[in-house]
XYZ file of N, CA and C in Angstrom:
546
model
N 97.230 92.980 107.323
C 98.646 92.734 107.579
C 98.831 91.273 107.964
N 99.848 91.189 107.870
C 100.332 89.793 108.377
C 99.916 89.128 109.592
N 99.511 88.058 109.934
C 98.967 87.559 111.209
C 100.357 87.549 112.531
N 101.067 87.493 111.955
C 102.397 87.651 112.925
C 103.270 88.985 113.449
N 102.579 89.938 112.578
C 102.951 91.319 112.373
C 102.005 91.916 114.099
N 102.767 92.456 114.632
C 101.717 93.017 115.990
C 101.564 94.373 115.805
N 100.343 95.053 116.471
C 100.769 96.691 116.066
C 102.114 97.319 116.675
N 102.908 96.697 117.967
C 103.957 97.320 118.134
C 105.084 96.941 116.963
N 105.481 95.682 116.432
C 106.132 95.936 115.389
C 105.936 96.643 114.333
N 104.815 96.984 114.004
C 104.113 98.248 112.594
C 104.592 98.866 113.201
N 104.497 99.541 114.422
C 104.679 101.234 114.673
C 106.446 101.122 114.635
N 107.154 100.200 114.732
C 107.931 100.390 114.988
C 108.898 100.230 113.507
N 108.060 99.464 112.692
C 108.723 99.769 111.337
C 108.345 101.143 111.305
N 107.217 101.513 111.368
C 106.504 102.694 110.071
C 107.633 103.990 111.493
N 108.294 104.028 112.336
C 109.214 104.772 112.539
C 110.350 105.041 111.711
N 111.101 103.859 111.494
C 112.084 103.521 110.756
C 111.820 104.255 109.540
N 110.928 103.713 108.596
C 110.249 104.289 107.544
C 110.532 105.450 107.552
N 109.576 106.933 108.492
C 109.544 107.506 109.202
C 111.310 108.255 108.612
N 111.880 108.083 109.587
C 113.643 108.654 110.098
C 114.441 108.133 108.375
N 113.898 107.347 108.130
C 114.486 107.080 106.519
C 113.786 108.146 105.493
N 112.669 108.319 105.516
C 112.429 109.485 104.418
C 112.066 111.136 104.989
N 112.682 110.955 106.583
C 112.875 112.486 106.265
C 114.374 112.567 106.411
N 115.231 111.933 106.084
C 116.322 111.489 105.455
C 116.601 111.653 104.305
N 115.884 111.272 103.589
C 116.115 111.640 102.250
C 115.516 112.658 102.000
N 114.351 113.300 102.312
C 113.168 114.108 102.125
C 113.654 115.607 102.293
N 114.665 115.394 103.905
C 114.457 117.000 104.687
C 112.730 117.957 104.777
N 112.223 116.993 104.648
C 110.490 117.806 105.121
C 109.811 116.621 106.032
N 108.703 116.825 107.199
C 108.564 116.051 108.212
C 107.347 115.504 106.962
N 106.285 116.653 106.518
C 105.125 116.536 106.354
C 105.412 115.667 104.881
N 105.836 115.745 104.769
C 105.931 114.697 103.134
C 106.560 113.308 103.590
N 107.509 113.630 104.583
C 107.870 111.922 104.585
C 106.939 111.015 105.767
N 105.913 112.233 105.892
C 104.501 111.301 106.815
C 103.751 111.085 105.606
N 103.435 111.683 104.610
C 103.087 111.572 103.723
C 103.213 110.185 102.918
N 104.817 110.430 102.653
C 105.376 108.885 101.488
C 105.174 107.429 102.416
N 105.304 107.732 104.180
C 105.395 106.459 104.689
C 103.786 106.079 104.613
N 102.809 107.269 104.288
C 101.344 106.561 104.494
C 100.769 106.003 103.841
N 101.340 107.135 102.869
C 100.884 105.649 101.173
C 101.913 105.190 100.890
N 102.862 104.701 101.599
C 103.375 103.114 101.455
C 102.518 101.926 102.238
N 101.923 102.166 103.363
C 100.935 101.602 104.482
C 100.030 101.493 103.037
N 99.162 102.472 102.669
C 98.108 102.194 101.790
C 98.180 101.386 100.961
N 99.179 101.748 100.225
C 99.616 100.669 99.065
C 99.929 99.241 99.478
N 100.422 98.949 101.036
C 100.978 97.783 101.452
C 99.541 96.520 101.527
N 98.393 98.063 102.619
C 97.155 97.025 102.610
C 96.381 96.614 101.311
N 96.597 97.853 100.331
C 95.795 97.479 99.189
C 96.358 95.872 98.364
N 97.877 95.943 98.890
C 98.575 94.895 97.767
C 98.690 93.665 98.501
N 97.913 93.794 100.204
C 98.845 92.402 100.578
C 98.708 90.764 100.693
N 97.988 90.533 99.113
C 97.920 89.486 98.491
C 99.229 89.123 97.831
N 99.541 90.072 97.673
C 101.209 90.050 96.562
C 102.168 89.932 97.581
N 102.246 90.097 98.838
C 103.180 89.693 99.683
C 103.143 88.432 99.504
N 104.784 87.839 99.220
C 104.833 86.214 98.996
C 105.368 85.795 100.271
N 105.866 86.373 101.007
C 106.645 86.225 102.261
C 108.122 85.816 101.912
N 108.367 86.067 100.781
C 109.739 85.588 100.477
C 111.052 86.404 101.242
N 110.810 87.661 101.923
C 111.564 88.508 102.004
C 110.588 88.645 103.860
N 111.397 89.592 104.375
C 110.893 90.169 105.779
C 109.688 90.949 105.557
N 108.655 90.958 106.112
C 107.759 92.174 105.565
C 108.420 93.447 105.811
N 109.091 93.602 106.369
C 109.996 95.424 107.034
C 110.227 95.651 105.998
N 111.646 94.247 104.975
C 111.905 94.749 104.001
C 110.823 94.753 102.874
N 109.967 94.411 101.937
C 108.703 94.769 102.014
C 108.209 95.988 101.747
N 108.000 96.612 103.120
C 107.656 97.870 103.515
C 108.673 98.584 102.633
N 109.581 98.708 103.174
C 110.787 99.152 102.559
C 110.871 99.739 101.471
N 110.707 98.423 100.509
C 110.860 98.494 99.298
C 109.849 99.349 98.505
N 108.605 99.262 99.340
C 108.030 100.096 98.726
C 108.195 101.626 98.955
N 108.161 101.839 100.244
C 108.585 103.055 100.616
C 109.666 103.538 99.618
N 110.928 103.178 99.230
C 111.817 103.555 98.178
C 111.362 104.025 97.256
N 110.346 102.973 96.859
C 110.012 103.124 95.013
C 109.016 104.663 94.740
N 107.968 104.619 96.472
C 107.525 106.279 96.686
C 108.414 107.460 96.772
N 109.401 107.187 97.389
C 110.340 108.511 97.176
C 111.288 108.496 96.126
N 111.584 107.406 94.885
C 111.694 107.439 94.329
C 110.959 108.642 92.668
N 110.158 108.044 93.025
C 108.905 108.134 92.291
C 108.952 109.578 92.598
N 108.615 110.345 93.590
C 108.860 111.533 94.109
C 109.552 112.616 93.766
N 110.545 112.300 93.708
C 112.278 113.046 93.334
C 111.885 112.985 91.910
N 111.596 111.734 91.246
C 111.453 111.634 89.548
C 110.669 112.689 89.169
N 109.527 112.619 90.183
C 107.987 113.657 89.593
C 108.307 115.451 89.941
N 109.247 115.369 90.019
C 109.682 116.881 90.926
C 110.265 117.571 89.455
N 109.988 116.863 88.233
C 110.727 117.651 87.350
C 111.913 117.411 87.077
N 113.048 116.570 88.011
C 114.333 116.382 87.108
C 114.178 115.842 86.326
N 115.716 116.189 85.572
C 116.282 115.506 84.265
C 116.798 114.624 85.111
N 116.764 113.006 84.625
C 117.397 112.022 84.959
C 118.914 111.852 83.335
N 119.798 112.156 84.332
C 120.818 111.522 83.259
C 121.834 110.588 84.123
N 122.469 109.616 83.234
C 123.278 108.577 83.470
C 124.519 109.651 83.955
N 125.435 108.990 84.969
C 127.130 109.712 84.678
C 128.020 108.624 85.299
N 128.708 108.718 84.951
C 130.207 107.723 85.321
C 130.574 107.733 87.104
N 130.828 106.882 87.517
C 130.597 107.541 89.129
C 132.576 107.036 89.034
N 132.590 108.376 90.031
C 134.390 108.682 90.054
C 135.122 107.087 90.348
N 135.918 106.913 90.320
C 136.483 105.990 91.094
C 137.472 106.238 92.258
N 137.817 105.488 93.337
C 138.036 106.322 94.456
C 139.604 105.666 94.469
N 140.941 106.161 94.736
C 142.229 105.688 94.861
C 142.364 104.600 95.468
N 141.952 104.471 96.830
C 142.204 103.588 97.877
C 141.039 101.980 97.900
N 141.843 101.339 98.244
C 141.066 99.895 98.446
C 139.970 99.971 99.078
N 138.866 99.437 99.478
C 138.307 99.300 100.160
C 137.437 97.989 100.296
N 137.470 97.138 101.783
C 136.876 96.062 101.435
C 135.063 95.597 101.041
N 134.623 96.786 101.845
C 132.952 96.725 102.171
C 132.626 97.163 100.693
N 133.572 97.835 100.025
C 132.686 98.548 98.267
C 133.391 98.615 97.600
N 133.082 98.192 95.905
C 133.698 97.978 94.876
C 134.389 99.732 94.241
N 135.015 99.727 93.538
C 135.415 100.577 93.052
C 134.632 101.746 92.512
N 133.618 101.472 92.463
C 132.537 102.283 91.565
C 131.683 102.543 93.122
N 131.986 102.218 94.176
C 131.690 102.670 95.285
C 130.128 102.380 95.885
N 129.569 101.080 95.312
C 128.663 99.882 95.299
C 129.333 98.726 96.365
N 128.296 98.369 96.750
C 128.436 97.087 97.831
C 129.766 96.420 96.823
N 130.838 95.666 97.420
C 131.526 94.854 97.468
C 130.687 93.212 97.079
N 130.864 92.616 96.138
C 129.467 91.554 96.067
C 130.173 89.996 97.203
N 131.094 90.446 97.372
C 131.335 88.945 98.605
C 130.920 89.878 99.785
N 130.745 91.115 100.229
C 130.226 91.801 101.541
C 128.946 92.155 101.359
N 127.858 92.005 100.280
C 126.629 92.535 100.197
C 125.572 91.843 101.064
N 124.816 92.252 101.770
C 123.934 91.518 102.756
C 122.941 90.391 101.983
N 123.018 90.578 100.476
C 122.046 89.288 100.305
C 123.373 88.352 100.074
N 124.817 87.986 100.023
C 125.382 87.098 100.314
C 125.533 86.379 101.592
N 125.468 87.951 102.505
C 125.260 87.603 103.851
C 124.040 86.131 104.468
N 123.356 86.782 104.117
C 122.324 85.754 103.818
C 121.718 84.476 103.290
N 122.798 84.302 102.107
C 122.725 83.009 102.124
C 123.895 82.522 102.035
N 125.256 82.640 102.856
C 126.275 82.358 103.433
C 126.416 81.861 105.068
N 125.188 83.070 105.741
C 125.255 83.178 107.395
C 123.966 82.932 107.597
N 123.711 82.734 108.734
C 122.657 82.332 109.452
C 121.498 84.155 109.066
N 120.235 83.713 109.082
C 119.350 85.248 109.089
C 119.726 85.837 110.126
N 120.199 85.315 111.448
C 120.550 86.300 112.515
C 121.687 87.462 112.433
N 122.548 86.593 111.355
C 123.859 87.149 111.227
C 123.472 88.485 110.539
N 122.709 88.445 109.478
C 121.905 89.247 108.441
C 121.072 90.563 109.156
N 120.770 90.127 110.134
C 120.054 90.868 110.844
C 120.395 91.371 111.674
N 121.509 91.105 112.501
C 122.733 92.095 112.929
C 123.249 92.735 112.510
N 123.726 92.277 110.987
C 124.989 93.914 110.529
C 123.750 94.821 110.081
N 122.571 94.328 110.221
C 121.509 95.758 109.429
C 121.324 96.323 110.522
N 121.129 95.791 111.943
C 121.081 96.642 113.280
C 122.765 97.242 113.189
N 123.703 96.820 112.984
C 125.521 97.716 113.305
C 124.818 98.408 112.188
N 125.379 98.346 110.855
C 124.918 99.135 109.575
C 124.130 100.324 109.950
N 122.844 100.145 110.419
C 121.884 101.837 111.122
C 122.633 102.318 111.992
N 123.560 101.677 113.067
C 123.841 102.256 114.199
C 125.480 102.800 113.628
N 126.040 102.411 112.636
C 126.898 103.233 111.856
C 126.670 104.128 111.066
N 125.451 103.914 110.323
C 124.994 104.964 109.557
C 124.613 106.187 110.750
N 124.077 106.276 111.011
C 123.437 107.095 112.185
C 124.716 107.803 113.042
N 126.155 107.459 112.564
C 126.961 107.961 113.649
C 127.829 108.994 112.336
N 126.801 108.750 111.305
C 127.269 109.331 110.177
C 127.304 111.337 110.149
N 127.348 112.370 109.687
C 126.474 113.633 109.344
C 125.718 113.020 108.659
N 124.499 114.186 108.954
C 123.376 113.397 108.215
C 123.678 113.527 106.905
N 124.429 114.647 106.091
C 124.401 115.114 104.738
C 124.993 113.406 104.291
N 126.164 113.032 105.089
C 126.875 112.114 104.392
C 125.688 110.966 104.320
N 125.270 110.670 105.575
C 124.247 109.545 105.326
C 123.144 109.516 104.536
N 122.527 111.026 104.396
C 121.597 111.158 102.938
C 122.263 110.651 101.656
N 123.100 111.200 101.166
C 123.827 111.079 100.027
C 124.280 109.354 99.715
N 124.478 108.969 100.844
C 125.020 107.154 100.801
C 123.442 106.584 100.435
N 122.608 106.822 101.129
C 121.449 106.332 101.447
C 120.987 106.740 100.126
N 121.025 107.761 99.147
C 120.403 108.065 98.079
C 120.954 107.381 96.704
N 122.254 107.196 97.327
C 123.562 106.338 96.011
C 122.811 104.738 96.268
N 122.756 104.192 97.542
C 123.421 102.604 97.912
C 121.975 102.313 98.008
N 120.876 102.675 98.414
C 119.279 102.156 98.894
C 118.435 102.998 97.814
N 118.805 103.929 97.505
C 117.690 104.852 96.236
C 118.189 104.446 94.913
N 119.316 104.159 94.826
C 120.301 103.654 93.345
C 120.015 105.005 92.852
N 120.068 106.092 93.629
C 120.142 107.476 91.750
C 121.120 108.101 91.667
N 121.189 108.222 90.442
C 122.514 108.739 89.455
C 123.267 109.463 90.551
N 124.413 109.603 90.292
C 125.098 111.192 90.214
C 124.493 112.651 90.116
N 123.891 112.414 88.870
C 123.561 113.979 88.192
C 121.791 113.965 89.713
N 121.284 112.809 89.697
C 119.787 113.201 90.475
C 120.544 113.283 91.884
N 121.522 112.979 92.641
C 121.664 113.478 93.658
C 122.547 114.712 93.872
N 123.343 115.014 92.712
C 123.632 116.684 92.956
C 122.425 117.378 92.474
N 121.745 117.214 91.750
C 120.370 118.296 91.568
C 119.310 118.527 92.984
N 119.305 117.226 93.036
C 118.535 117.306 94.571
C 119.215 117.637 95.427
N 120.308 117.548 96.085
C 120.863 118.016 97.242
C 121.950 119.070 96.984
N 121.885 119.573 96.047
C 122.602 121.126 95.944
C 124.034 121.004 95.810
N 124.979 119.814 95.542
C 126.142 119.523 95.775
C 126.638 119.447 94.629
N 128.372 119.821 94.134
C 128.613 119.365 92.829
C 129.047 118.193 92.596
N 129.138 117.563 91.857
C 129.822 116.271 91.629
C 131.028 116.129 92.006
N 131.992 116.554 92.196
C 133.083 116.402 92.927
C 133.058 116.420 94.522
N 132.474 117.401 94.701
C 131.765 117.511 96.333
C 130.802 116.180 96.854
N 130.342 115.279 95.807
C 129.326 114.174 95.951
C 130.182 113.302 95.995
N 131.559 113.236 94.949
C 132.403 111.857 95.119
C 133.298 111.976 96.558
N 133.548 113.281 96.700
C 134.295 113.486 98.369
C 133.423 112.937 98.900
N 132.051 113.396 99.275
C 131.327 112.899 100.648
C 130.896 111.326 100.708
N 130.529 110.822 99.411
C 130.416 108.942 99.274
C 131.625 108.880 99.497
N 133.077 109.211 99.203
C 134.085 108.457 99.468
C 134.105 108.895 101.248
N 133.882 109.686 101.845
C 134.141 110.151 103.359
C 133.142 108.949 103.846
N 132.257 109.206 103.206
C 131.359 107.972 104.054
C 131.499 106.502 104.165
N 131.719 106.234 103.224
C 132.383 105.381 102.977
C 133.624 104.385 104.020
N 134.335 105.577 103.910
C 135.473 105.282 104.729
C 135.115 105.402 106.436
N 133.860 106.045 106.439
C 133.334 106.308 107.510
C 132.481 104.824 108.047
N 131.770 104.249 107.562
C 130.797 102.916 107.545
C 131.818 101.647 107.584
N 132.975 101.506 106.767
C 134.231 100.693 106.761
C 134.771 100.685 108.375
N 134.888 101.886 108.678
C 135.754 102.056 109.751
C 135.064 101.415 111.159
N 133.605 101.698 110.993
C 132.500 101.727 112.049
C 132.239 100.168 112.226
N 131.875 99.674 110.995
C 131.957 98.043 110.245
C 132.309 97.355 110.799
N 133.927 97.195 110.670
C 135.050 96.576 111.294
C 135.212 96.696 112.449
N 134.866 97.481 113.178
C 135.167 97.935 114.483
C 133.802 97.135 115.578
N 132.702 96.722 114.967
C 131.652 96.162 115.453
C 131.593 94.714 114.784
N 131.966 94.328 113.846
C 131.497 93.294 113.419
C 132.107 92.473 114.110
C-alpha cells in the first residue's frame, strides 16, 4: 500500500467499502467477500496506482467494477432502456436524472479547492444515509454502478415505473438535503 496510507485509514476505507456493498448486495457475507478481493486485487495491482486520483477513490473504483462484475455474472440479461424523464427542474441532475455536469464533483474539483470536493462527498454520504435504504440502493446502483433500468428492476424486484418514482423521490430527497448543508 501506499507509504502514506496508515492501517487506521485502510480500516477505515475498507468500512466504507464494507456499508457500500452490503448496500448494494443486501448479503453481509458476499460484500466481505467483494471488499476482499478488491484489497487483493488492489495489492496485486499497486504498481498501476498512478496516484492521479485519492487511493479511497481507487479502492472504490475497483470495488464497483467487483460488484459490477457480480450482478453481470448472476445470469442477467443486460438490456439498454430509455430512463423516464422527470417533470420538474432540478438543479443537482440533468433530465435523464444523471449528475447535472456544472454540479458533478469532478467539476467540483477542478473549479474548488480538493477540500471543497471533499466536503460535499462527506454532506453527499451524510445525505445519502438520511435516505431509505431502498432509495439509496437504487440511486447508488443508477449514479455510482451506472446500470440500466432493466439490471436494476431485475435485481431489486421493482418495476420500472416504481424505479423512476423512487430515483425521482431520491432525488428530490439528496437536492433537498444538498442545499440545506452546502
Amino acid at each position: 500500500m501506499p507509504n502514506q496510507i496508515s492501517e487506521q485509514e485502510l480500516n477505515a476505507i475498507r468500512q466504507k467499502m464494507l456499508k457500500f456493498a452490503e448496500l448494494q448486495l443486501h448479503n453481509h457475507e458476499l460484500a466481505e467477500d467483494l471488499v476482499q478481493e478488491s484489497f487483493l486485487s488492489a495489492f496485486k495491482n499497486i504498481g498501476h496506482f498512478k496516484r492521479e486520483a485519492a487511493f479511497k477513490t481507487w479502492m472504490f473504483a475497483i470495488l464497483k467494477n467487483k460488484i459490477i462484475d457480480y450482478l453481470r455474472q448472476k445470469g442477467r440479461v443486460i438490456l439498454e432502456s430509455e430512463i423516464e424523464e422527470d417533470d420538474s427542474p432540478n438543479s443537482f441532475f440533468d433530465d435523464s436524472g444523471h449528475w447535472n455536469l456544472a454540479c458533478t464533483p469532478s467539476n467540483l474539483r477542478e473549479y474548488e479547492e480538493k477540500i471543497y470536493a471533499e466536503e460535499f462527498w462527506l454532506i453527499f454520504e451524510a445525505c445519502l444515509t438520511c435516505l431509505p435504504a431502498q432509495q439509496a440502493r437504487i440511486f447508488m446502483m443508477r449514479e455510482f454502478l451506472e446500470l440500466s433500468s432493466d439490471e436494476i428492476c431485475h435485481e431489486t424486484q421493482v418495476s420500472t415505473s416504481n424505479l423512476h418514482t423512487t430515483l425521482y423521490r431520491a432525488r428530490l430527497q439528496l437536492q433537498h438535503c444538498l442545499s440545506q448543508k452546502l
